[in-house]
mmCIF file of C-alpha atoms and ligand atoms in Angstrom:
data_model
loop_
_atom_site.group_PDB
_atom_site.id
_atom_site.type_symbol
_atom_site.label_atom_id
_atom_site.label_comp_id
_atom_site.label_asym_id
_atom_site.label_seq_id
_atom_site.Cartn_x
_atom_site.Cartn_y
_atom_site.Cartn_z
ATOM 1 C CA MET A 265 0.089 0.024 -0.036
ATOM 2 C CA ASN A 266 1.536 3.415 -0.903
ATOM 3 C CA GLN A 267 1.651 6.162 1.722
ATOM 4 C CA ASN A 268 -1.364 8.216 0.375
ATOM 5 C CA ARG A 269 -3.565 5.351 0.161
ATOM 6 C CA ARG A 270 -2.848 4.324 3.734
ATOM 7 C CA ILE A 271 -3.610 7.972 5.042
ATOM 8 C CA VAL A 272 -7.012 7.800 3.363
ATOM 9 C CA VAL A 273 -7.931 4.247 4.622
ATOM 10 C CA THR A 274 -6.844 5.283 7.930
ATOM 11 C CA SER A 275 -8.817 8.568 8.267
ATOM 12 C CA LEU A 276 -11.758 6.728 6.834
ATOM 13 C CA ALA A 277 -11.482 4.113 9.497
ATOM 14 C CA ALA A 278 -11.205 6.972 12.281
ATOM 15 C CA ALA A 279 -14.193 8.879 10.730
ATOM 16 C CA ALA A 280 -16.311 5.933 10.738
ATOM 17 C CA MET A 281 -15.471 4.863 14.248
ATOM 18 C CA SER A 282 -16.004 8.292 15.715
ATOM 19 C CA ALA A 283 -19.330 8.153 14.105
ATOM 20 C CA GLY A 284 -19.989 4.726 15.662
ATOM 21 C CA LEU A 285 -20.302 2.940 12.245
ATOM 22 C CA PRO A 286 -18.487 -0.264 11.430
ATOM 23 C CA LEU A 287 -15.114 0.028 10.011
ATOM 24 C CA PRO A 288 -14.836 0.247 6.274
ATOM 25 C CA ALA A 289 -14.096 -2.981 4.489
ATOM 26 C CA LEU A 290 -10.631 -1.981 3.555
ATOM 27 C CA ALA A 291 -9.612 -1.252 7.114
ATOM 28 C CA GLN A 292 -10.688 -4.727 8.217
ATOM 29 C CA LYS A 293 -7.996 -7.272 7.782
ATOM 30 C CA LYS A 294 -8.899 -10.811 7.558
ATOM 31 C CA ILE A 295 -7.130 -13.164 10.062
ATOM 32 C CA VAL A 296 -5.011 -15.610 8.026
ATOM 33 C CA LEU A 297 -4.744 -19.127 9.172
ATOM 34 C CA GLY A 298 -2.307 -21.498 8.036
ATOM 35 C CA PHE A 299 -3.488 -25.271 8.454
ATOM 36 C CA SER A 300 -1.452 -28.262 7.604
ATOM 37 C CA GLN A 301 -3.638 -31.469 7.202
ATOM 38 C CA ILE A 302 -2.241 -34.863 7.430
ATOM 39 C CA GLY A 303 -3.792 -36.128 4.227
ATOM 40 C CA ALA A 304 -7.208 -37.860 2.866
ATOM 41 C CA GLU A 305 -6.445 -41.214 4.538
ATOM 42 C CA SER A 306 -9.795 -41.990 5.961
ATOM 43 C CA GLU A 307 -13.548 -40.925 6.046
ATOM 44 C CA TRP A 308 -12.896 -39.366 9.338
ATOM 45 C CA ARG A 309 -10.080 -37.161 7.805
ATOM 46 C CA THR A 310 -12.205 -36.167 4.741
ATOM 47 C CA ALA A 311 -14.929 -35.022 7.377
ATOM 48 C CA ASN A 312 -12.281 -33.155 9.307
ATOM 49 C CA THR A 313 -11.137 -31.190 6.258
ATOM 50 C CA GLU A 314 -14.733 -30.333 5.278
ATOM 51 C CA SER A 315 -15.420 -29.073 8.861
ATOM 52 C CA ILE A 316 -12.266 -26.870 8.922
ATOM 53 C CA LYS A 317 -12.846 -25.498 5.344
ATOM 54 C CA SER A 318 -16.564 -24.692 5.949
ATOM 55 C CA ALA A 319 -15.903 -23.211 9.487
ATOM 56 C CA ALA A 320 -13.227 -20.806 8.070
ATOM 57 C CA LYS A 321 -15.530 -19.718 5.492
ATOM 58 C CA GLU A 322 -18.372 -19.100 7.778
ATOM 59 C CA GLN A 323 -16.125 -17.258 10.158
ATOM 60 C CA GLY A 324 -14.402 -15.055 7.738
ATOM 61 C CA ILE A 325 -11.044 -16.437 8.272
ATOM 62 C CA ASP A 326 -8.632 -16.591 5.458
ATOM 63 C CA LEU A 327 -7.548 -20.238 5.388
ATOM 64 C CA LYS A 328 -4.329 -21.363 3.828
ATOM 65 C CA PHE A 329 -5.062 -25.098 3.566
ATOM 66 C CA SER A 330 -2.001 -27.575 2.836
ATOM 67 C CA ASP A 331 -2.423 -31.451 2.544
ATOM 68 C CA ALA A 332 0.669 -33.293 3.490
ATOM 69 C CA GLN A 333 -0.305 -36.743 1.918
ATOM 70 C CA GLN A 334 0.644 -38.394 5.186
ATOM 71 C CA LYS A 335 4.353 -37.355 5.154
ATOM 72 C CA GLN A 336 5.801 -35.343 8.132
ATOM 73 C CA GLU A 337 8.308 -33.721 5.863
ATOM 74 C CA ASN A 338 5.575 -32.259 3.835
ATOM 75 C CA GLN A 339 3.888 -30.953 6.977
ATOM 76 C CA ILE A 340 7.146 -29.403 8.245
ATOM 77 C CA LYS A 341 7.592 -27.677 4.817
ATOM 78 C CA ALA A 342 3.992 -26.514 4.999
ATOM 79 C CA ILE A 343 4.704 -24.901 8.401
ATOM 80 C CA ARG A 344 7.806 -23.200 7.278
ATOM 81 C CA SER A 345 6.046 -21.680 4.346
ATOM 82 C CA PHE A 346 3.278 -20.405 6.719
ATOM 83 C CA ILE A 347 6.090 -18.885 8.780
ATOM 84 C CA ALA A 348 7.592 -17.156 5.710
ATOM 85 C CA GLN A 349 4.353 -15.892 4.750
ATOM 86 C CA LYS A 350 3.825 -14.432 8.239
ATOM 87 C CA VAL A 351 0.285 -15.847 8.773
ATOM 88 C CA ASP A 352 -1.500 -14.790 11.883
ATOM 89 C CA VAL A 353 -2.078 -18.347 13.378
ATOM 90 C CA ILE A 354 -0.614 -21.987 12.506
ATOM 91 C CA ALA A 355 -2.688 -25.010 13.214
ATOM 92 C CA PHE A 356 -1.824 -28.489 12.248
ATOM 93 C CA SER A 357 -2.735 -32.195 13.008
ATOM 94 C CA PRO A 358 0.746 -33.907 13.483
ATOM 95 C CA VAL A 359 0.894 -37.123 11.541
ATOM 96 C CA VAL A 360 3.294 -38.723 14.071
ATOM 97 C CA GLU A 361 4.071 -37.544 17.688
ATOM 98 C CA SER A 362 7.647 -36.943 17.527
ATOM 99 C CA GLY A 363 10.079 -34.794 15.528
ATOM 100 C CA TRP A 364 8.463 -31.372 15.828
ATOM 101 C CA GLY A 365 10.704 -29.579 18.110
ATOM 102 C CA THR A 366 12.698 -27.555 15.575
ATOM 103 C CA VAL A 367 9.960 -26.395 13.280
ATOM 104 C CA LEU A 368 7.831 -25.311 16.303
ATOM 105 C CA ARG A 369 10.689 -23.310 17.750
ATOM 106 C CA GLU A 370 10.937 -21.619 14.434
ATOM 107 C CA ALA A 371 7.255 -20.603 14.704
ATOM 108 C CA LYS A 372 7.748 -19.371 18.186
ATOM 109 C CA ALA A 373 10.733 -17.206 17.111
ATOM 110 C CA ALA A 374 8.671 -15.720 14.618
ATOM 111 C CA LYS A 375 5.957 -15.026 17.268
ATOM 112 C CA ILE A 376 3.279 -16.944 15.404
ATOM 113 C CA PRO A 377 1.000 -18.909 17.849
ATOM 114 C CA VAL A 378 0.539 -22.663 16.985
ATOM 115 C CA ILE A 379 -2.738 -24.653 17.789
ATOM 116 C CA LEU A 380 -2.523 -28.304 17.617
ATOM 117 C CA THR A 381 -5.825 -29.971 16.432
ATOM 118 C CA ASP A 382 -6.645 -33.654 16.794
ATOM 119 C CA ARG A 383 -3.366 -35.221 17.535
ATOM 120 C CA ALA A 384 -0.860 -34.302 19.999
ATOM 121 C CA VAL A 385 3.116 -33.972 19.904
ATOM 122 C CA ASN A 386 5.502 -35.594 22.073
ATOM 123 C CA GLU A 387 7.596 -32.461 23.145
ATOM 124 C CA LYS A 388 8.586 -31.464 26.618
ATOM 125 C CA ASP A 389 8.429 -27.718 26.043
ATOM 126 C CA GLU A 390 4.488 -26.867 26.135
ATOM 127 C CA SER A 391 5.304 -23.283 25.329
ATOM 128 C CA LEU A 392 5.584 -24.492 21.643
ATOM 129 C CA TRP A 393 1.918 -24.417 21.247
ATOM 130 C CA VAL A 394 -0.906 -22.586 22.661
ATOM 131 C CA THR A 395 -3.507 -25.264 22.918
ATOM 132 C CA PHE A 396 -4.186 -28.770 21.937
ATOM 133 C CA MET A 397 -7.737 -29.461 20.880
ATOM 134 C CA GLY A 398 -9.072 -33.078 20.221
ATOM 135 C CA SER A 399 -10.153 -36.539 21.619
ATOM 136 C CA ASP A 400 -8.903 -38.409 24.337
ATOM 137 C CA PHE A 401 -7.390 -41.354 22.337
ATOM 138 C CA VAL A 402 -6.579 -43.255 25.601
ATOM 139 C CA GLU A 403 -10.029 -43.152 26.696
ATOM 140 C CA GLU A 404 -11.381 -44.273 23.496
ATOM 141 C CA GLY A 405 -9.038 -47.345 23.538
ATOM 142 C CA ARG A 406 -10.592 -48.101 27.195
ATOM 143 C CA LYS A 407 -13.973 -47.637 25.977
ATOM 144 C CA ALA A 408 -13.378 -50.321 23.330
ATOM 145 C CA GLY A 409 -11.915 -52.688 25.887
ATOM 146 C CA ARG A 410 -14.671 -52.208 28.379
ATOM 147 C CA TRP A 411 -17.148 -52.755 25.546
ATOM 148 C CA LEU A 412 -15.341 -56.032 24.785
ATOM 149 C CA LEU A 413 -15.197 -57.212 28.480
ATOM 150 C CA GLU A 414 -18.832 -56.575 29.100
ATOM 151 C CA ASN A 415 -20.091 -57.890 25.854
ATOM 152 C CA TYR A 416 -18.079 -61.085 25.172
ATOM 153 C CA LYS A 417 -20.032 -64.047 26.423
ATOM 154 C CA ALA A 418 -18.502 -67.156 25.255
ATOM 155 C CA THR A 419 -16.015 -68.871 27.687
ATOM 156 C CA GLY A 420 -12.430 -69.885 27.108
ATOM 157 C CA ASP A 421 -9.464 -67.924 25.608
ATOM 158 C CA VAL A 422 -10.325 -64.997 23.419
ATOM 159 C CA ASN A 423 -7.960 -64.297 20.694
ATOM 160 C CA ILE A 424 -7.632 -60.717 19.497
ATOM 161 C CA VAL A 425 -6.040 -59.393 16.346
ATOM 162 C CA GLU A 426 -5.231 -55.741 16.421
ATOM 163 C CA LEU A 427 -5.040 -53.250 13.367
ATOM 164 C CA GLN A 428 -3.074 -50.388 14.565
ATOM 165 C CA GLY A 429 -3.227 -46.851 13.058
ATOM 166 C CA THR A 430 -0.080 -45.081 11.654
ATOM 167 C CA VAL A 431 3.085 -46.103 13.192
ATOM 168 C CA GLY A 432 4.131 -43.402 15.842
ATOM 169 C CA SER A 433 0.793 -41.437 15.574
ATOM 170 C CA ALA A 434 -0.762 -40.332 18.853
ATOM 171 C CA PRO A 435 -4.184 -42.195 18.177
ATOM 172 C CA ALA A 436 -2.283 -45.491 17.293
ATOM 173 C CA ILE A 437 -0.174 -45.350 20.516
ATOM 174 C CA ASP A 438 -2.967 -44.103 22.840
ATOM 175 C CA ARG A 439 -5.724 -46.412 21.274
ATOM 176 C CA LYS A 440 -3.390 -49.369 22.112
ATOM 177 C CA LYS A 441 -2.429 -48.355 25.351
ATOM 178 C CA GLY A 442 -6.105 -47.642 26.730
ATOM 179 C CA PHE A 443 -7.451 -51.063 25.189
ATOM 180 C CA GLU A 444 -4.546 -53.012 26.682
ATOM 181 C CA GLU A 445 -5.030 -51.404 30.065
ATOM 182 C CA ILE A 446 -8.414 -52.643 30.342
ATOM 183 C CA ILE A 447 -8.108 -56.147 28.853
ATOM 184 C CA LYS A 448 -5.292 -57.099 31.112
ATOM 185 C CA ALA A 449 -7.758 -57.340 34.003
ATOM 186 C CA GLN A 450 -8.909 -60.557 32.238
ATOM 187 C CA PRO A 451 -6.020 -62.690 31.081
ATOM 188 C CA ARG A 452 -8.080 -64.921 29.039
ATOM 189 C CA PHE A 453 -8.295 -61.843 26.325
ATOM 190 C CA LYS A 454 -4.998 -62.039 24.479
ATOM 191 C CA ILE A 455 -3.834 -59.891 21.466
ATOM 192 C CA ILE A 456 -2.279 -62.621 19.228
ATOM 193 C CA ARG A 457 -1.295 -60.344 16.439
ATOM 194 C CA SER A 458 -0.879 -56.515 16.025
ATOM 195 C CA GLN A 459 0.249 -54.707 12.911
ATOM 196 C CA THR A 460 -0.339 -51.276 11.168
ATOM 197 C CA GLY A 461 -2.972 -50.928 8.723
ATOM 198 C CA ASP A 462 -1.963 -47.126 8.454
ATOM 199 C CA PHE A 463 -5.724 -45.998 8.921
ATOM 200 C CA THR A 464 -6.583 -46.921 5.420
ATOM 201 C CA ARG A 465 -9.271 -49.415 3.972
ATOM 202 C CA ALA A 466 -6.605 -50.872 1.613
ATOM 203 C CA LYS A 467 -4.131 -51.642 4.169
ATOM 204 C CA GLY A 468 -6.690 -52.670 6.599
ATOM 205 C CA LYS A 469 -7.866 -55.397 4.197
ATOM 206 C CA GLU A 470 -4.211 -56.560 3.321
ATOM 207 C CA VAL A 471 -3.160 -57.010 6.892
ATOM 208 C CA MET A 472 -6.525 -58.702 7.711
ATOM 209 C CA GLU A 473 -5.764 -61.259 4.942
ATOM 210 C CA ALA A 474 -2.282 -61.894 6.402
ATOM 211 C CA PHE A 475 -3.937 -62.392 10.021
ATOM 212 C CA LEU A 476 -6.583 -64.792 8.516
ATOM 213 C CA LYS A 477 -3.861 -66.748 6.526
ATOM 214 C CA ALA A 478 -1.594 -67.166 9.880
ATOM 215 C CA GLU A 479 -4.481 -67.726 12.386
ATOM 216 C CA GLY A 480 -7.528 -68.660 10.518
ATOM 217 C CA LYS A 481 -10.505 -69.553 12.632
ATOM 218 C CA LYS A 482 -8.491 -69.022 16.004
ATOM 219 C CA ILE A 483 -9.348 -65.364 15.702
ATOM 220 C CA ASN A 484 -12.211 -64.384 17.778
ATOM 221 C CA VAL A 485 -12.092 -60.584 17.919
ATOM 222 C CA LEU A 486 -10.652 -57.805 15.781
ATOM 223 C CA TYR A 487 -9.994 -54.515 17.348
ATOM 224 C CA ALA A 488 -9.401 -51.753 14.676
ATOM 225 C CA HIS A 489 -7.946 -48.350 15.534
ATOM 226 C CA ASN A 490 -10.553 -46.729 13.131
ATOM 227 C CA ASP A 491 -13.564 -47.674 10.853
ATOM 228 C CA ASP A 492 -11.743 -47.623 7.522
ATOM 229 C CA MET A 493 -9.459 -50.333 8.290
ATOM 230 C CA ALA A 494 -12.319 -52.349 9.927
ATOM 231 C CA ILE A 495 -14.473 -51.957 6.737
ATOM 232 C CA GLY A 496 -11.229 -53.253 4.817
ATOM 233 C CA ALA A 497 -11.135 -56.140 7.147
ATOM 234 C CA ILE A 498 -14.706 -56.963 6.825
ATOM 235 C CA GLN A 499 -13.979 -57.640 3.033
ATOM 236 C CA ALA A 500 -11.215 -59.843 3.803
ATOM 237 C CA ILE A 501 -13.206 -61.852 6.510
ATOM 238 C CA GLU A 502 -15.987 -62.035 3.936
ATOM 239 C CA GLU A 503 -13.718 -63.242 1.131
ATOM 240 C CA ALA A 504 -12.295 -65.965 3.515
ATOM 241 C CA GLY A 505 -15.930 -67.210 3.989
ATOM 242 C CA LEU A 506 -16.361 -66.165 7.424
ATOM 243 C CA LYS A 507 -18.950 -63.980 8.813
ATOM 244 C CA PRO A 508 -17.809 -60.670 10.246
ATOM 245 C CA ALA A 509 -19.585 -59.532 13.537
ATOM 246 C CA LYS A 510 -20.529 -63.224 14.101
ATOM 247 C CA ASP A 511 -17.370 -65.503 13.506
ATOM 248 C CA ILE A 512 -15.284 -62.653 14.446
ATOM 249 C CA ILE A 513 -16.414 -59.903 16.615
ATOM 250 C CA ILE A 514 -15.373 -56.234 15.360
ATOM 251 C CA ILE A 515 -14.697 -53.206 17.401
ATOM 252 C CA SER A 516 -13.629 -50.040 15.734
ATOM 253 C CA ILE A 517 -13.199 -46.394 16.479
ATOM 254 C CA ASP A 518 -14.444 -43.069 14.721
ATOM 255 C CA ALA A 519 -18.319 -43.702 14.253
ATOM 256 C CA VAL A 520 -18.367 -42.480 10.505
ATOM 257 C CA LYS A 521 -21.313 -43.116 8.433
ATOM 258 C CA GLY A 522 -19.567 -46.074 6.797
ATOM 259 C CA ALA A 523 -19.282 -47.578 10.206
ATOM 260 C CA PHE A 524 -22.934 -47.078 10.685
ATOM 261 C CA GLU A 525 -23.779 -48.684 7.211
ATOM 262 C CA ALA A 526 -21.740 -51.791 8.419
ATOM 263 C CA MET A 527 -23.369 -52.058 11.675
ATOM 264 C CA MET A 528 -26.850 -51.650 9.925
ATOM 265 C CA ALA A 529 -25.683 -54.473 7.619
ATOM 266 C CA GLY A 530 -24.900 -56.633 10.632
ATOM 267 C CA LYS A 531 -21.122 -56.647 9.927
ATOM 268 C CA LEU A 532 -19.614 -54.472 12.541
ATOM 269 C CA ASN A 533 -20.483 -54.911 16.327
ATOM 270 C CA VAL A 534 -19.513 -51.349 17.721
ATOM 271 C CA SER A 535 -17.882 -48.196 17.040
ATOM 272 C CA ILE A 536 -16.536 -45.849 19.271
ATOM 273 C CA GLU A 537 -17.036 -42.103 18.613
ATOM 274 C CA CYS A 538 -14.208 -39.775 17.679
ATOM 275 C CA SER A 539 -15.492 -36.582 16.288
ATOM 276 C CA PRO A 540 -13.892 -34.987 13.435
ATOM 277 C CA LEU A 541 -15.861 -31.721 13.634
ATOM 278 C CA LEU A 542 -13.245 -29.639 14.926
ATOM 279 C CA GLY A 543 -13.722 -26.604 12.462
ATOM 280 C CA PRO A 544 -15.967 -24.377 14.606
ATOM 281 C CA GLN A 545 -14.072 -24.934 17.776
ATOM 282 C CA LEU A 546 -10.660 -24.016 15.914
ATOM 283 C CA MET A 547 -12.128 -20.965 14.247
ATOM 284 C CA GLN A 548 -13.306 -19.678 17.560
ATOM 285 C CA ALA A 549 -9.955 -20.421 19.240
ATOM 286 C CA VAL A 550 -8.169 -18.523 16.388
ATOM 287 C CA LYS A 551 -10.539 -15.535 16.921
ATOM 288 C CA ASP A 552 -9.981 -15.409 20.748
ATOM 289 C CA LEU A 553 -6.369 -15.802 20.211
ATOM 290 C CA LYS A 554 -6.270 -12.654 18.015
ATOM 291 C CA ALA A 555 -8.578 -10.974 20.306
ATOM 292 C CA GLY A 556 -5.961 -11.370 23.079
ATOM 293 C CA LYS A 557 -7.705 -14.013 25.241
ATOM 294 C CA THR A 558 -5.666 -16.839 26.769
ATOM 295 C CA LEU A 559 -6.920 -20.394 25.694
ATOM 296 C CA PRO A 560 -7.087 -23.260 27.921
ATOM 297 C CA LYS A 561 -4.151 -25.640 27.082
ATOM 298 C CA ARG A 562 -6.173 -28.789 26.442
ATOM 299 C CA ILE A 563 -9.801 -28.704 24.867
ATOM 300 C CA VAL A 564 -11.198 -32.164 24.899
ATOM 301 C CA THR A 565 -13.930 -33.245 22.452
ATOM 302 C CA GLU A 566 -16.915 -35.277 23.999
ATOM 303 C CA GLU A 567 -17.882 -38.535 22.585
ATOM 304 C CA SER A 568 -19.932 -41.638 22.832
ATOM 305 C CA ILE A 569 -20.389 -45.310 22.059
ATOM 306 C CA PHE A 570 -22.539 -46.843 19.136
ATOM 307 C CA PRO A 571 -23.271 -50.486 19.364
ATOM 308 C CA MET A 572 -24.992 -52.263 16.397
ATOM 309 C CA ASP A 573 -28.443 -52.288 17.793
ATOM 310 C CA VAL A 574 -28.676 -48.477 18.011
ATOM 311 C CA ALA A 575 -27.131 -47.997 14.562
ATOM 312 C CA ALA A 576 -30.478 -47.647 12.613
ATOM 313 C CA LYS A 577 -31.951 -45.180 15.122
ATOM 314 C CA GLU A 578 -28.841 -43.076 15.198
ATOM 315 C CA PHE A 579 -27.689 -42.969 11.530
ATOM 316 C CA PRO A 580 -30.089 -40.216 10.437
ATOM 317 C CA LYS A 581 -28.583 -37.938 13.226
ATOM 318 C CA ARG A 582 -25.164 -38.522 12.012
ATOM 319 C CA LYS A 583 -23.266 -35.410 10.473
ATOM 320 C CA TYR A 584 -20.058 -37.329 9.136
HETATM 321 O O1 LIG B 193 -9.233 -42.032 13.986
HETATM 322 C C1 LIG B 193 -8.559 -41.804 11.735
HETATM 323 C C2 LIG B 193 -7.853 -40.891 11.167
HETATM 324 O O2 LIG B 193 -6.281 -38.546 14.134
HETATM 325 C C3 LIG B 193 -8.392 -39.142 15.318
HETATM 326 O O3 LIG B 193 -6.909 -40.231 12.112
HETATM 327 C C4 LIG B 193 -7.606 -39.112 14.034
HETATM 328 C C5 LIG B 193 -7.519 -40.555 13.260
HETATM 329 C C6 LIG B 193 -8.853 -41.172 12.953
HETATM 330 O O4 LIG B 193 -7.184 -41.136 9.917
HETATM 331 O O5 LIG B 193 -9.583 -42.447 11.101
#
């Protein structure tokens, strides 16, 4: 902006303010938010992206959105580019927990506040981010474990196979931890195989095929860290001539529409809710930050559990 133009804009704003009128459009600068998304690996992630984009639009926030295709190096590049562009706030959902110290210190040095959404980082210095908003993944794992202990009726050993999320990611680490914490109270429940399916349908199917090849009918339960992997695994189970949700009890996490459809078809026993609708909360936090408010260090999403028998009734109310 050249000098003359700036003077005109400033005096217009001053005149408007003294007359009690809203500031002229030119003087109102939109808040710029740089957001680095993990990718589009699951139904959950697609709903999360949609929630962020539409909330930014509704709240009049200028969103610079970058998709990292599930690669940490791409997220680091995106964050560096947001710093170079001098955005007002940076938010991101870290694909894995570790390895963020350097880039977070760069953002701090540039005085750009960082909001973590959905997944946490494993860094000691908590001053590197202003808040972390998202679910309690350990609790989700516990809910899955509790559901199993309460609902598994047959006696004898219970052989569980586990499809883990992305290696090193907060939800994979925590969902495993919470589940194990609960089932260890009853030693007949045993995890006999555990491998990553990277949160995708294709990988979930592939790994379940390998589990079935190795263990066959010994498998009593599948615990999948997300619905997409469970849906992929259901295909593998059917192709192996077994009945999902009957021959193998299936528990997964997210409660996306695809899981409700599987439950209504009698192929998935239960899905633990993990809400991706973080957009409105994030935009509010960005606005609060710019207004000088202090945010709580942790904002936890509230969630529920949906077993197969409530699926048809709940389905029409689902937003993702
Ligand atoms: O459960 C999974 C997605 O971080 C909570 O990431 C999220 C997880 C979600 O790919 O479906």
